Tab-separated table of C-alpha atoms in Angstrom:
chain	number	residue	atom	x	y	z
A	16	UNK	CA	27.801	-81.472	-82.072
A	17	UNK	CA	26.327	-78.576	-80.662
A	18	UNK	CA	26.780	-79.826	-76.865
A	19	UNK	CA	30.163	-80.297	-77.108
A	20	UNK	CA	31.113	-77.247	-78.487
A	21	UNK	CA	29.095	-75.597	-75.743
A	22	UNK	CA	30.705	-77.676	-73.390
A	23	UNK	CA	34.515	-76.498	-74.458
A	24	UNK	CA	33.562	-73.192	-74.823
A	25	UNK	CA	32.322	-72.945	-71.131
A	26	UNK	CA	35.440	-75.024	-69.708
A	27	UNK	CA	37.573	-72.468	-72.265
A	28	UNK	CA	35.470	-69.352	-70.115
A	29	UNK	CA	35.861	-70.691	-66.944
A	30	UNK	CA	39.184	-72.135	-66.932
A	31	UNK	CA	37.931	-74.968	-65.241
A	32	UNK	CA	38.361	-78.538	-66.082
A	33	UNK	CA	37.136	-80.000	-68.362
A	34	UNK	CA	35.228	-82.609	-65.947
A	35	UNK	CA	34.126	-79.713	-63.746
A	36	UNK	CA	32.526	-77.891	-67.333
A	37	UNK	CA	31.021	-81.299	-68.179
A	38	UNK	CA	29.378	-81.201	-64.697
A	39	UNK	CA	28.149	-77.349	-65.393
A	40	UNK	CA	26.631	-78.480	-68.318
A	41	UNK	CA	24.866	-81.554	-67.025
A	42	UNK	CA	23.432	-79.181	-64.689
A	43	UNK	CA	22.279	-76.599	-67.067
A	44	UNK	CA	20.566	-79.374	-69.369
A	45	UNK	CA	18.885	-80.960	-66.148
A	46	UNK	CA	17.596	-77.375	-65.667
A	47	UNK	CA	16.632	-76.498	-69.572
A	48	UNK	CA	14.892	-79.911	-69.206
A	49	UNK	CA	12.395	-78.829	-66.835
A	50	UNK	CA	11.204	-75.559	-68.161
C-alpha cells in the first residue's frame, strides 16, 4: 500500500522509530486532508 511505503521511506530517511514516522505521516495526511 502506498501509505505504508511512504511511512517506511520516512522512517528510513529520518532514522526515526516506526512510531515516530507513523506519527509524522498522520500529521502529514491530517494537513493534506484539510487542503
